[in-house]
mmCIF file of C-alpha atoms in Angstrom:
data_model
loop_
_atom_site.group_PDB
_atom_site.id
_atom_site.type_symbol
_atom_site.label_atom_id
_atom_site.label_comp_id
_atom_site.label_asym_id
_atom_site.label_seq_id
_atom_site.Cartn_x
_atom_site.Cartn_y
_atom_site.Cartn_z
ATOM 1 C CA UNK T 1 88.837 135.712 119.720
ATOM 2 C CA UNK T 2 91.612 137.867 118.888
ATOM 3 C CA UNK T 3 95.651 135.049 120.253
ATOM 4 C CA UNK T 4 98.378 136.218 120.708
ATOM 5 C CA UNK T 5 101.410 134.332 118.349
ATOM 6 C CA UNK T 6 103.969 132.496 120.191
ATOM 7 C CA UNK T 7 107.437 133.785 120.097
ATOM 8 C CA UNK T 8 109.043 131.534 117.900
ATOM 9 C CA UNK T 9 112.388 129.662 119.468
ATOM 10 C CA UNK T 10 114.145 131.946 117.493
ATOM 11 C CA UNK T 11 112.531 134.991 118.712
ATOM 12 C CA UNK T 12 113.004 132.976 122.420
ATOM 13 C CA UNK T 13 116.222 132.854 122.088
ATOM 14 C CA UNK T 14 117.018 136.585 121.297
ATOM 15 C CA UNK T 15 114.996 137.484 123.799
ATOM 16 C CA UNK T 16 116.155 135.852 126.430
ATOM 17 C CA UNK T 17 120.064 136.187 125.477
ATOM 18 C CA UNK T 18 119.614 140.553 125.127
ATOM 19 C CA UNK T 19 118.042 139.916 128.455
ATOM 20 C CA UNK T 20 121.261 138.812 129.477
ATOM 21 C CA UNK T 21 123.061 140.915 128.335
ATOM 22 C CA UNK T 22 121.579 144.031 129.196
ATOM 23 C CA UNK T 23 121.400 141.942 133.401
ATOM 24 C CA UNK T 24 125.182 141.499 132.787
ATOM 25 C CA UNK T 25 126.953 141.562 130.013
ATOM 26 C CA UNK T 26 128.487 138.924 127.242
ATOM 27 C CA UNK T 27 130.185 137.956 129.505
ATOM 28 C CA UNK T 28 127.150 134.719 130.332
ATOM 29 C CA UNK T 29 127.246 131.046 129.582
ATOM 30 C CA UNK T 30 125.386 129.908 125.894
ATOM 31 C CA UNK T 31 123.880 127.170 129.159
ATOM 32 C CA UNK T 32 122.487 130.004 130.733
ATOM 33 C CA UNK T 33 121.053 131.941 128.319
ATOM 34 C CA UNK T 34 119.142 127.935 127.207
ATOM 35 C CA UNK T 35 117.940 127.812 130.368
ATOM 36 C CA UNK T 36 116.866 131.262 130.264
ATOM 37 C CA UNK T 37 114.658 130.658 126.856
ATOM 38 C CA UNK T 38 113.073 127.209 128.411
ATOM 39 C CA UNK T 39 115.193 124.637 125.940
ATOM 40 C CA UNK T 40 118.257 122.641 125.660
ATOM 41 C CA UNK T 41 121.667 124.435 123.983
ATOM 42 C CA UNK T 42 121.280 122.033 121.062
ATOM 43 C CA UNK T 43 118.595 124.417 120.170
ATOM 44 C CA UNK T 44 121.525 127.216 120.692
ATOM 45 C CA UNK T 45 123.185 126.005 118.837
ATOM 46 C CA UNK T 46 120.737 124.663 115.964
ATOM 47 C CA UNK T 47 119.418 128.743 115.584
ATOM 48 C CA UNK T 48 123.174 129.517 116.202
ATOM 49 C CA UNK T 49 127.281 129.182 114.416
ATOM 50 C CA UNK T 50 127.885 130.468 118.363
ATOM 51 C CA UNK T 51 127.897 133.180 120.860
ATOM 52 C CA UNK T 52 128.998 135.508 118.813
ATOM 53 C CA UNK T 53 126.048 134.882 116.070
ATOM 54 C CA UNK T 54 123.876 135.211 119.052
ATOM 55 C CA UNK T 55 124.896 138.658 120.103
ATOM 56 C CA UNK T 56 125.889 139.643 116.546
ATOM 57 C CA UNK T 57 121.920 139.039 116.319
ATOM 58 C CA UNK T 58 120.859 140.027 118.746
ATOM 59 C CA UNK T 59 122.864 143.868 118.504
ATOM 60 C CA UNK T 60 121.262 143.411 115.071
ATOM 61 C CA UNK T 61 118.106 143.585 116.371
ATOM 62 C CA UNK T 62 118.883 146.463 118.188
ATOM 63 C CA UNK T 63 119.792 148.027 115.355
ATOM 64 C CA UNK T 64 117.623 148.470 113.272
ATOM 65 C CA UNK T 65 115.224 149.138 115.915
ATOM 66 C CA UNK T 66 116.958 151.999 117.232
ATOM 67 C CA UNK T 67 117.766 153.175 113.181
ATOM 68 C CA UNK T 68 112.495 152.891 112.816
ATOM 69 C CA UNK T 69 113.028 155.223 116.589
ATOM 70 C CA UNK T 70 115.416 158.075 115.135
ATOM 71 C CA UNK T 71 113.920 157.961 111.743
ATOM 72 C CA UNK T 72 110.178 158.496 114.020
ATOM 73 C CA UNK T 73 111.825 160.672 116.200
ATOM 74 C CA UNK T 74 113.453 162.918 112.870
ATOM 75 C CA UNK T 75 109.858 163.619 111.416
ATOM 76 C CA UNK T 76 108.902 164.538 114.831
ATOM 77 C CA UNK T 77 110.892 166.905 114.563
ATOM 78 C CA UNK T 78 110.920 167.943 111.157
ATOM 79 C CA UNK T 79 111.260 171.498 110.823
ATOM 80 C CA UNK T 80 113.749 172.744 112.894
ATOM 81 C CA UNK T 81 117.194 171.128 111.885
ATOM 82 C CA UNK T 82 118.754 171.533 115.770
ATOM 83 C CA UNK T 83 115.766 168.813 117.087
ATOM 84 C CA UNK T 84 116.383 167.018 114.513
ATOM 85 C CA UNK T 85 119.989 166.742 115.032
ATOM 86 C CA UNK T 86 119.848 166.273 119.064
ATOM 87 C CA UNK T 87 117.795 163.559 118.525
ATOM 88 C CA UNK T 88 120.189 160.863 118.182
ATOM 89 C CA UNK T 89 122.114 161.726 121.050
ATOM 90 C CA UNK T 90 118.074 162.171 122.807
ATOM 91 C CA UNK T 91 117.482 158.553 121.830
ATOM 92 C CA UNK T 92 120.897 157.699 123.247
ATOM 93 C CA UNK T 93 120.071 158.745 126.674
ATOM 94 C CA UNK T 94 116.592 157.741 127.012
ATOM 95 C CA UNK T 95 116.304 156.035 130.129
ATOM 96 C CA UNK T 96 120.487 156.798 131.066
ATOM 97 C CA UNK T 97 121.890 155.995 134.276
ATOM 98 C CA UNK T 98 120.510 153.174 134.811
ATOM 99 C CA UNK T 99 122.275 150.266 137.595
ATOM 100 C CA UNK T 100 120.913 147.882 135.322
ATOM 101 C CA UNK T 101 123.036 148.331 131.966
ATOM 102 C CA UNK T 102 125.777 145.797 131.116
ATOM 103 C CA UNK T 103 126.263 147.083 127.676
ATOM 104 C CA UNK T 104 123.194 146.804 125.206
ATOM 105 C CA UNK T 105 121.473 148.463 125.313
ATOM 106 C CA UNK T 106 117.140 147.290 124.995
ATOM 107 C CA UNK T 107 114.911 149.988 123.513
#
């Protein structure tokens, strides 16, 4: 029987923050992020020195994910330089317009 590993506290915080940033923008309070992750506010600060550090971590993950997707898409379009060039633009507009978008694209 295979079991899915439980997300770490850090992953829970990143997922909660990412979802809230996406839906409501960056003005979300640490209290709301902690509540969404079902954690206490001091736990947030035990993992991230500030809200800005949490925002940076969420954006770092999104950046890594985007560039991994871009590399895969460019490889998929091998042999067609124009299509390879367009890959970045095509990925940027996936799912847009999204009325729930407030500043952070979750891949």
